[in-house]
mmCIF file of C-alpha atoms in Angstrom:
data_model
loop_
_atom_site.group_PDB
_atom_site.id
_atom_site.type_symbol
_atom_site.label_atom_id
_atom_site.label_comp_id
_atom_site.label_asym_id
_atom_site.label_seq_id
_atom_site.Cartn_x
_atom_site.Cartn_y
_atom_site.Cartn_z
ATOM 1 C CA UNK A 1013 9.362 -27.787 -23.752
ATOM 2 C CA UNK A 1014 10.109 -28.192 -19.903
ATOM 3 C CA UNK A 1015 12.604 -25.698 -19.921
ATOM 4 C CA UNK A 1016 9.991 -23.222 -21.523
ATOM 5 C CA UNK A 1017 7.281 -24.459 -19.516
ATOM 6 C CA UNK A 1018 9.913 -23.848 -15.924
ATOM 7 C CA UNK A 1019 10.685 -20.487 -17.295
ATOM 8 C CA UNK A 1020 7.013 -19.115 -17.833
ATOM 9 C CA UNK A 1021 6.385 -20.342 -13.958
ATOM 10 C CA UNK A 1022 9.137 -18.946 -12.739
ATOM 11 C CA UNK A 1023 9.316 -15.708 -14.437
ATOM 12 C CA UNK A 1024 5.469 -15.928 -14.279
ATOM 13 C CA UNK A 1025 6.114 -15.679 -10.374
ATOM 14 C CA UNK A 1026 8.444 -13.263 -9.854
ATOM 15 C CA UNK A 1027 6.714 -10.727 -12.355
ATOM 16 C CA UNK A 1028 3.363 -10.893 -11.069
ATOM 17 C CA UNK A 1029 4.557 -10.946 -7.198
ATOM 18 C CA UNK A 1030 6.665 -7.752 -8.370
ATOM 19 C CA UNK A 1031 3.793 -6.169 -9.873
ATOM 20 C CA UNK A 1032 1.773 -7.023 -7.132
ATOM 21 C CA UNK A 1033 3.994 -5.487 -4.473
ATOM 22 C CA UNK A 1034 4.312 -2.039 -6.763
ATOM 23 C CA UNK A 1035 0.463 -1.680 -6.473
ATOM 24 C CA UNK A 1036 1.294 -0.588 -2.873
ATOM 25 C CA UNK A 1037 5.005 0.347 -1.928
ATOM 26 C CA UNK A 1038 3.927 1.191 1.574
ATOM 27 C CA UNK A 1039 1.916 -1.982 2.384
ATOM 28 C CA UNK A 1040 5.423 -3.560 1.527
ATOM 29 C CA UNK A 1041 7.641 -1.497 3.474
ATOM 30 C CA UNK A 1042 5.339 -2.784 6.564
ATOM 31 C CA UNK A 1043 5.658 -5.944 5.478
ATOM 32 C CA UNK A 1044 9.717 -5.975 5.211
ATOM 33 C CA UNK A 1045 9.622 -3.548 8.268
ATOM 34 C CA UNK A 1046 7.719 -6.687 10.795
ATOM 35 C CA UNK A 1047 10.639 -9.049 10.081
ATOM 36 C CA UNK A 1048 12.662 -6.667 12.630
ATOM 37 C CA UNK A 1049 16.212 -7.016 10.151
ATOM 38 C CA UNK A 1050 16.299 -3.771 8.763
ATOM 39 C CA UNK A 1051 15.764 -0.302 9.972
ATOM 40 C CA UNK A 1052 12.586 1.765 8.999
ATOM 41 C CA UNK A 1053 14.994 3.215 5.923
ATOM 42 C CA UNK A 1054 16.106 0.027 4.418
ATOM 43 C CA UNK A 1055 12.764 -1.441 4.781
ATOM 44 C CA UNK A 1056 11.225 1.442 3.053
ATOM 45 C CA UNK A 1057 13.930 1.547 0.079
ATOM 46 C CA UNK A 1058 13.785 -2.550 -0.052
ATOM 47 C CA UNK A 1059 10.028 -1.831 -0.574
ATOM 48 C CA UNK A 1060 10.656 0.324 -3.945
ATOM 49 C CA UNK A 1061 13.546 -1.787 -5.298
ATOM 50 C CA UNK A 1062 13.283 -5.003 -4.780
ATOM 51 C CA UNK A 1063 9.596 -5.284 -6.437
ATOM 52 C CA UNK A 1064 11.843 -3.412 -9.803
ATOM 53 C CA UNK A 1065 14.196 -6.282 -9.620
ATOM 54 C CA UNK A 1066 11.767 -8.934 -9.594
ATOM 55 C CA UNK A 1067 10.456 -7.933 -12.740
ATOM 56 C CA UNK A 1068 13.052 -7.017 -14.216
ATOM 57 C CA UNK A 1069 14.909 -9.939 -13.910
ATOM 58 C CA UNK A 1070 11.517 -11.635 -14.295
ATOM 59 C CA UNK A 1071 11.427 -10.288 -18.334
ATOM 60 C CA UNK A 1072 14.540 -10.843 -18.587
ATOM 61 C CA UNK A 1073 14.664 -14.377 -18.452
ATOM 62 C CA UNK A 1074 12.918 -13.749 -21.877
ATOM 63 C CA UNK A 1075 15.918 -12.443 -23.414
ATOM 64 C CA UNK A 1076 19.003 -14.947 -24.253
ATOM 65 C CA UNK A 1077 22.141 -12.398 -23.609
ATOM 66 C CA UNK A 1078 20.262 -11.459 -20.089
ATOM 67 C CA UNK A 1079 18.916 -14.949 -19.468
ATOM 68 C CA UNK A 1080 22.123 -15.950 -17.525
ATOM 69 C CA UNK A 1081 22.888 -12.933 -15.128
ATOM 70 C CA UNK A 1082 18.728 -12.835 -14.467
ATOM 71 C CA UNK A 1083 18.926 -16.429 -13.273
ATOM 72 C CA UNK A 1084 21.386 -15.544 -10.933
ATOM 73 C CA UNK A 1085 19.750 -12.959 -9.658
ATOM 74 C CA UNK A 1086 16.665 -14.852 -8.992
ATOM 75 C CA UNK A 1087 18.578 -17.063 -7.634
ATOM 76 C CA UNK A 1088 20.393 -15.174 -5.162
ATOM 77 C CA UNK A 1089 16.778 -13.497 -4.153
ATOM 78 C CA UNK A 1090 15.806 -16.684 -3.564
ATOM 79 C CA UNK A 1091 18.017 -17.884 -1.306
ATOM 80 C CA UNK A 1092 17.823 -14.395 0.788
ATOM 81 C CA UNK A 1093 14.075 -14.611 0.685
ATOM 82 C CA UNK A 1094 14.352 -17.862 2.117
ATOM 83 C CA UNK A 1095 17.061 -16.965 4.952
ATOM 84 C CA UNK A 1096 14.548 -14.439 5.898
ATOM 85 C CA UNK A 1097 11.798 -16.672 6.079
ATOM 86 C CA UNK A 1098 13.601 -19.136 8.146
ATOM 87 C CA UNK A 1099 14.680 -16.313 10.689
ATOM 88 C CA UNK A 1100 11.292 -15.444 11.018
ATOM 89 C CA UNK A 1101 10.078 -18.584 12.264
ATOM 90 C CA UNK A 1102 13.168 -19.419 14.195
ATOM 91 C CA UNK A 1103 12.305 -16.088 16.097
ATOM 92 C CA UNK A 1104 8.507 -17.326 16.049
ATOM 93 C CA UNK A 1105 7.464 -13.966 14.859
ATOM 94 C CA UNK A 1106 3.418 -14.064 14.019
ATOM 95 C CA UNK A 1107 3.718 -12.406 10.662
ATOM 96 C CA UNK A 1108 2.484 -13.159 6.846
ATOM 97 C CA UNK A 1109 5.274 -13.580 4.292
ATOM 98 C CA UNK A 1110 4.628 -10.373 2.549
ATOM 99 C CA UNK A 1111 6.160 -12.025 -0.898
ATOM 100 C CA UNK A 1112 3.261 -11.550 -3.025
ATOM 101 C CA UNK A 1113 2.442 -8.390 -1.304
ATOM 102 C CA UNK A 1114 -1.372 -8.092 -0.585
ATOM 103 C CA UNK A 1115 -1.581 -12.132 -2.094
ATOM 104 C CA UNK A 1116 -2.267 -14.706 0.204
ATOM 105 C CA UNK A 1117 -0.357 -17.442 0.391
ATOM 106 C CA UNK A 1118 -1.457 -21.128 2.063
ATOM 107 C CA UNK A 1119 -0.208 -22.225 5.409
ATOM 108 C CA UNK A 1120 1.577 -19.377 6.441
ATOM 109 C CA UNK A 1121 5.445 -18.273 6.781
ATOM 110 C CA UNK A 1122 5.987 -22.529 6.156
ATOM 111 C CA UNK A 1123 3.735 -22.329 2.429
ATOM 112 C CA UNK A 1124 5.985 -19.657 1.803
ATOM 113 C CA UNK A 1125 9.269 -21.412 2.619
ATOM 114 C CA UNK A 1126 7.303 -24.068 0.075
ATOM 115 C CA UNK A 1127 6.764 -21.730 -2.548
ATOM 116 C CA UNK A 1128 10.515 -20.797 -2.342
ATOM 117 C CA UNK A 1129 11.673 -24.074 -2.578
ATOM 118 C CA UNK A 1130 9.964 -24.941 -5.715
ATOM 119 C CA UNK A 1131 11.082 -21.299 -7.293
ATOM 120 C CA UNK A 1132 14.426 -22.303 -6.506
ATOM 121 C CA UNK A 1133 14.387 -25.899 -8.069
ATOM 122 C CA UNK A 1134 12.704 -24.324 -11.026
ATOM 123 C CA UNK A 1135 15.731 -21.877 -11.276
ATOM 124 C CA UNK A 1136 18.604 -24.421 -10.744
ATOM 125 C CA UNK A 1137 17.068 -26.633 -13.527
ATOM 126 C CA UNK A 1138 16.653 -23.638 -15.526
ATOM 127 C CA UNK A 1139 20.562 -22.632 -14.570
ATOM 128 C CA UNK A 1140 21.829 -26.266 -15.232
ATOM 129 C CA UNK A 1141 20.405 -26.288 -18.511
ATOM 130 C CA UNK A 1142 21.617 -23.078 -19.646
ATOM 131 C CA UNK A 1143 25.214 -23.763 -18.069
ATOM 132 C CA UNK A 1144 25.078 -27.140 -20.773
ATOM 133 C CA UNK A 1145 24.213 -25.205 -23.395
ATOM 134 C CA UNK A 1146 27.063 -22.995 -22.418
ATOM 135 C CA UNK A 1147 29.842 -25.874 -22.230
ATOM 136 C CA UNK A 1148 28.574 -27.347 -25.617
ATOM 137 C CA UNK A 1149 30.914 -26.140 -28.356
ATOM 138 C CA UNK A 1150 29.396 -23.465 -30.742
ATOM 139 C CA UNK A 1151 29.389 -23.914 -34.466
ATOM 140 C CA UNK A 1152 32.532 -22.177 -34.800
ATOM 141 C CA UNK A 1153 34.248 -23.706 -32.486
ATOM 142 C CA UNK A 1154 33.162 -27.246 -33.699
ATOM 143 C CA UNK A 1155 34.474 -25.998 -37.392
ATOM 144 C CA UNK A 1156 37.747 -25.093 -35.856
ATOM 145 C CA UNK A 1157 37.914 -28.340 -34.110
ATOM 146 C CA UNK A 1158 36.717 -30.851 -36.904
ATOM 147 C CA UNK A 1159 39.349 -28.947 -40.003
ATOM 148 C CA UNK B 684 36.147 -16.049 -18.590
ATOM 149 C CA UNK B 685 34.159 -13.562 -21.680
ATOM 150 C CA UNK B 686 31.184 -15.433 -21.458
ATOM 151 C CA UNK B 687 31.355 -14.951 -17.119
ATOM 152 C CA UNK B 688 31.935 -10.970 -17.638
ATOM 153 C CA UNK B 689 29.189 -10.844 -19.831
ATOM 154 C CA UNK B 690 26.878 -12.615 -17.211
ATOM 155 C CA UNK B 691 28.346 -10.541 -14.251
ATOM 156 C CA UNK B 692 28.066 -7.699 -16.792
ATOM 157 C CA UNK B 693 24.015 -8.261 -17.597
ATOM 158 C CA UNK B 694 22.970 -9.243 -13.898
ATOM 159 C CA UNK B 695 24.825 -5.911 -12.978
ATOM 160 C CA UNK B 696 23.131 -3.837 -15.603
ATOM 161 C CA UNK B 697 19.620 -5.686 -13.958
ATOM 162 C CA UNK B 698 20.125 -4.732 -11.013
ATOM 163 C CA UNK B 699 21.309 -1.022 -11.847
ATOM 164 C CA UNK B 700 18.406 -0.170 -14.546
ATOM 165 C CA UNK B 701 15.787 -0.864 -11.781
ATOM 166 C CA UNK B 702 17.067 1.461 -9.541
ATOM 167 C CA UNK B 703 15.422 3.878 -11.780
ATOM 168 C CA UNK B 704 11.698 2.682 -11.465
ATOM 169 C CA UNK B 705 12.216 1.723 -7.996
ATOM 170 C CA UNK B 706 13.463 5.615 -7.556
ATOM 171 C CA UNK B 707 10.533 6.888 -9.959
ATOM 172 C CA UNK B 708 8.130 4.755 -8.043
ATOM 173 C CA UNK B 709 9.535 6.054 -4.688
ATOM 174 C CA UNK B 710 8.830 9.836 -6.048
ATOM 175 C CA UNK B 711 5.627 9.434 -7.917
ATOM 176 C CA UNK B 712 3.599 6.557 -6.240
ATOM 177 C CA UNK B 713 0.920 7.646 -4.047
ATOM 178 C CA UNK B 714 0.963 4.391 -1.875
ATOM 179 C CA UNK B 715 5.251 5.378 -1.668
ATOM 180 C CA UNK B 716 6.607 4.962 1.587
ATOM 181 C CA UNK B 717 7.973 7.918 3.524
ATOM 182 C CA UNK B 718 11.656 8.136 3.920
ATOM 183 C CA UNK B 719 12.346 9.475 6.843
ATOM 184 C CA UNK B 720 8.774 8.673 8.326
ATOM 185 C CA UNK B 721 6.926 11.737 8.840
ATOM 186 C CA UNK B 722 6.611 12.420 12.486
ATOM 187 C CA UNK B 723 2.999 12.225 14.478
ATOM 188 C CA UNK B 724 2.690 15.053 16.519
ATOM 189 C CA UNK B 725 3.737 14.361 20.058
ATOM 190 C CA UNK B 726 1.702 14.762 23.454
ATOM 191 C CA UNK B 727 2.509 14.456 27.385
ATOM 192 C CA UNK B 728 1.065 12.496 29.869
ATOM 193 C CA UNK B 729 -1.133 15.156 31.357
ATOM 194 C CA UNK B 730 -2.484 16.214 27.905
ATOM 195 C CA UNK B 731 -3.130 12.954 26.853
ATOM 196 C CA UNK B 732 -4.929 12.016 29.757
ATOM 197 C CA UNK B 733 -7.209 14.746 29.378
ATOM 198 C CA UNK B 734 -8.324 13.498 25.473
ATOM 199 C CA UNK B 735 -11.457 12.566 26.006
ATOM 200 C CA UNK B 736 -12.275 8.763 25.031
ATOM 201 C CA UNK B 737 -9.088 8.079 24.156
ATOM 202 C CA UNK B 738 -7.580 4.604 23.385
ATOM 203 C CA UNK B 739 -4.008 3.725 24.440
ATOM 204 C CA UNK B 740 -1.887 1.315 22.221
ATOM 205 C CA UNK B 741 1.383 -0.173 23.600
ATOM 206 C CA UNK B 742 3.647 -0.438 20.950
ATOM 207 C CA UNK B 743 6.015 -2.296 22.493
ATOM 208 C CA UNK B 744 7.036 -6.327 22.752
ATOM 209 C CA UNK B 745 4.333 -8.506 24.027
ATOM 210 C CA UNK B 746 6.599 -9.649 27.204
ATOM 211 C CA UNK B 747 7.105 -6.079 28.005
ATOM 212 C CA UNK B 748 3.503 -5.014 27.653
ATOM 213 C CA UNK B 749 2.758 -8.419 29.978
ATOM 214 C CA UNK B 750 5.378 -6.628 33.000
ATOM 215 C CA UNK B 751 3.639 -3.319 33.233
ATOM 216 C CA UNK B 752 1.161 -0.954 31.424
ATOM 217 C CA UNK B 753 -0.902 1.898 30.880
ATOM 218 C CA UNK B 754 -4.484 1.056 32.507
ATOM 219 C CA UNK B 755 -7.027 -0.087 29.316
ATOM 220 C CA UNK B 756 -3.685 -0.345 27.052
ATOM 221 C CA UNK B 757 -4.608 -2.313 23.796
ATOM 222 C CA UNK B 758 -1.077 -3.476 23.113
ATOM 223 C CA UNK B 759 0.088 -3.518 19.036
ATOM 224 C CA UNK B 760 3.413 -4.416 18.547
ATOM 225 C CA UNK B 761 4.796 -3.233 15.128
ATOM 226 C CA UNK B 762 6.102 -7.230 14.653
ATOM 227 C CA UNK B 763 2.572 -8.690 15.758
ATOM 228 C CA UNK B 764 0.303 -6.281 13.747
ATOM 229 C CA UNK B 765 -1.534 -8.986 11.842
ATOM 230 C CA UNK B 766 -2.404 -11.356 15.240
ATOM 231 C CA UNK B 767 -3.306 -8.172 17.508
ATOM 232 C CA UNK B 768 -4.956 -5.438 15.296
ATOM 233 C CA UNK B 769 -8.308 -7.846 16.083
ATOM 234 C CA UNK B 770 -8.465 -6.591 19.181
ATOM 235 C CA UNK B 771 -7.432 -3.001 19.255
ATOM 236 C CA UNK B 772 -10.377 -2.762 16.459
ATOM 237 C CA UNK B 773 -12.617 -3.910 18.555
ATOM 238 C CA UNK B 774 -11.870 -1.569 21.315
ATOM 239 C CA UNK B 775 -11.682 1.398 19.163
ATOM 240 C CA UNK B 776 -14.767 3.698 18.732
ATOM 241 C CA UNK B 777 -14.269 5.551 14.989
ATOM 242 C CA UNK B 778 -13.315 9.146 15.532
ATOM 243 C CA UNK B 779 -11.957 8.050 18.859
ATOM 244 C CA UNK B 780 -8.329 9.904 19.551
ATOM 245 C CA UNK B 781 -5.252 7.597 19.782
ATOM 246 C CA UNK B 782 -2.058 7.310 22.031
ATOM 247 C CA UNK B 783 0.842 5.236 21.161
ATOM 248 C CA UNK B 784 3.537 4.794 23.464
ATOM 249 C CA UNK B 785 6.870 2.743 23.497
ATOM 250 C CA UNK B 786 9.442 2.404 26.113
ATOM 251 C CA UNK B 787 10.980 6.140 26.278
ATOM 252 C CA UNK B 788 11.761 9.051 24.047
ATOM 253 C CA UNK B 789 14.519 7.159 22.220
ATOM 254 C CA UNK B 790 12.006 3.999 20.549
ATOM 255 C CA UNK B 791 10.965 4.088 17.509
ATOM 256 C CA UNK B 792 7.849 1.499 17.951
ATOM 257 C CA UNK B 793 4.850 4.182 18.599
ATOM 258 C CA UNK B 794 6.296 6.203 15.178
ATOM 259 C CA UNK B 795 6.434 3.375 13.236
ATOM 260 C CA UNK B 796 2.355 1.778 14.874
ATOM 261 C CA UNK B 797 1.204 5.372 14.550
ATOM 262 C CA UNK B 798 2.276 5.748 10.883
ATOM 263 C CA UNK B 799 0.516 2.257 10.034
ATOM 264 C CA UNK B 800 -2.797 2.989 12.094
ATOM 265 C CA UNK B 801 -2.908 6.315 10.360
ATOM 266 C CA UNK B 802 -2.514 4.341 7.182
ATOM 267 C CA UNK B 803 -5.197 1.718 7.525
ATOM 268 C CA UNK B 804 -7.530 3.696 9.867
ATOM 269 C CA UNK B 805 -7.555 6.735 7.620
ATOM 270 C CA UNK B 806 -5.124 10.366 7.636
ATOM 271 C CA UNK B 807 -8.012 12.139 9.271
ATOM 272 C CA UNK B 808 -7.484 9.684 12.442
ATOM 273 C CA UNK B 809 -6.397 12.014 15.691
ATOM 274 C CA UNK B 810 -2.835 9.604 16.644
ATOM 275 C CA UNK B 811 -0.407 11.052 18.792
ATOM 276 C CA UNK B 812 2.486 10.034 20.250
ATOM 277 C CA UNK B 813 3.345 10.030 23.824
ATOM 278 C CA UNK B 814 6.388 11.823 24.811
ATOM 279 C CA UNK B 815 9.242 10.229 26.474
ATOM 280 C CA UNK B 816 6.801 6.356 26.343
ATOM 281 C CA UNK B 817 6.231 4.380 29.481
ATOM 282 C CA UNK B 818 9.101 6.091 30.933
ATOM 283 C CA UNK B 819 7.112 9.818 31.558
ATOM 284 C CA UNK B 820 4.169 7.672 32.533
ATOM 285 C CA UNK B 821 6.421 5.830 35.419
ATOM 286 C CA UNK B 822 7.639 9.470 36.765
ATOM 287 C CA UNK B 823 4.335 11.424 36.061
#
């Protein structure tokens, strides 16, 4: 039940912020653009592609054979998302996340670097569980073992 | 070691299958971003200081703006949009002809301000570009 319930936040998250980003490529493309890391091009292309991977690897925490290379993936987003955040207010740039695109999240570039934090406790309990399940001998194997 | 491929192998195939609605998305979408950014059509310092009513935006860094700039600038940085497009509305009159300048020909700042303002203030917006930035206005 509290693996379920972690999944549908997390993949609840990163599909809808996906989504929401798609509505408006452009807006994003600002957005990624004001954090001064990337040139116009990368910003732009980061804009189209990383709202496809967030939902993609969003639904595909749905699906058992993905469920394990989607977790690290959100994982690894994650962690960059929250490099960049981190940068941003090291460098005390006045700018809005831009991770929900045209959503608003509380308290600034810090409720983001909140937000993050919880995603990414939600997907290490989600990647610890699945890594037991993984170490736990299948059926077969226990068959083999107990002849 | 199967059961790591096969993980490498799925987060691989995620991130390759949405290269294909992220390229889609870049061809189709209306709101897609424009790769290169088109370019504003540029005007010199003489022109531009005969548009009538115009309002100058200085694209550049705040600290830069603070050493030196064109008389009635509004300044916008690209990085400080959200804290300083307040007050460039409020000097703007609608219809009013805009000129964005950064440090010389070689920035990229007014391109990238001008893009956005034509964005949010509507294509029909008169933005130009100043050639050669606060440079050609220091040797006019």
């Amino acid at each position: 039940m509290m693996g379920f319930l972690c999944r549908l936040f997390v993949s609840g998250v990163f599909v809808s912020a996906g989504l929401l980003k798609l509505r408006d490529p452009e807006a994003f493309a600002f957005a990624v653009d004001a954090y001064r890391l990337t040139p116009w091009v990368v910003s732009a292309v980061l804009a189209l592609y990383l709202p496809c991977v967030e939902v993609l690897a969003g639904v595909a925490l749905w699906l058992r054979p993905l469920r394990h290379g989607a977790l690290t993936i959100l994982l690894l987003l994650s962690l960059a998302f929250l490099g960049v955040l981190a940068s941003a207010l090291a460098r005390g740039l006045p700018i809005r996340c831009g991770c929900l695109g045209p959503g608003f999240i509380p308290g600034g570039l810090w409720g983001s670097i909140g937000l993050d934090l919880v995603l990414l406790t939600g997907i290490l309990f989600l990647l610890a569980r699945h890594l037991s399940e993984f170490s736990r001998p299948t059926r077969v194997q226990r068959s083999v073992l107990f002849q | 070691m199967r059961r790591g491929s096969r993980w490498m192998g799925a987060a691989a195939g995620i991130l390759l299958l949405a290269a294909l609605p992220a390229a889609f998305c870049g061809w189709l979408h209306p709101q897609a971003p424009r790769i290169p950014m088109a370019q504003r059509t540029q005007i010199g310092v003489a022109s531009a200081l005969n548009l009538a009513g115009a309002l100058w935006v200085d694209a550049r860094p705040q600290a830069e703006f603070d050493g030196g700039h064109v008389p009635k600038a509004v300044a916008l940085p690209a990085g400080a949009w959200d804290t300083q497009i307040d007050a460039f509305l409020d000097l703007w009159q609608p219809g009013a002809p805009i000129v964005v300048y950064c440090s010389s020909k070689d920035c990229d700042a007014a391109e990238l301000v001008a893009q956005r303002l034509m964005r949010e203030l509507g294509a029909d917006t008169r933005v130009y570009i100043l050639r050669g930035g606060w440079e050609a206005w220091l040797t006019q």
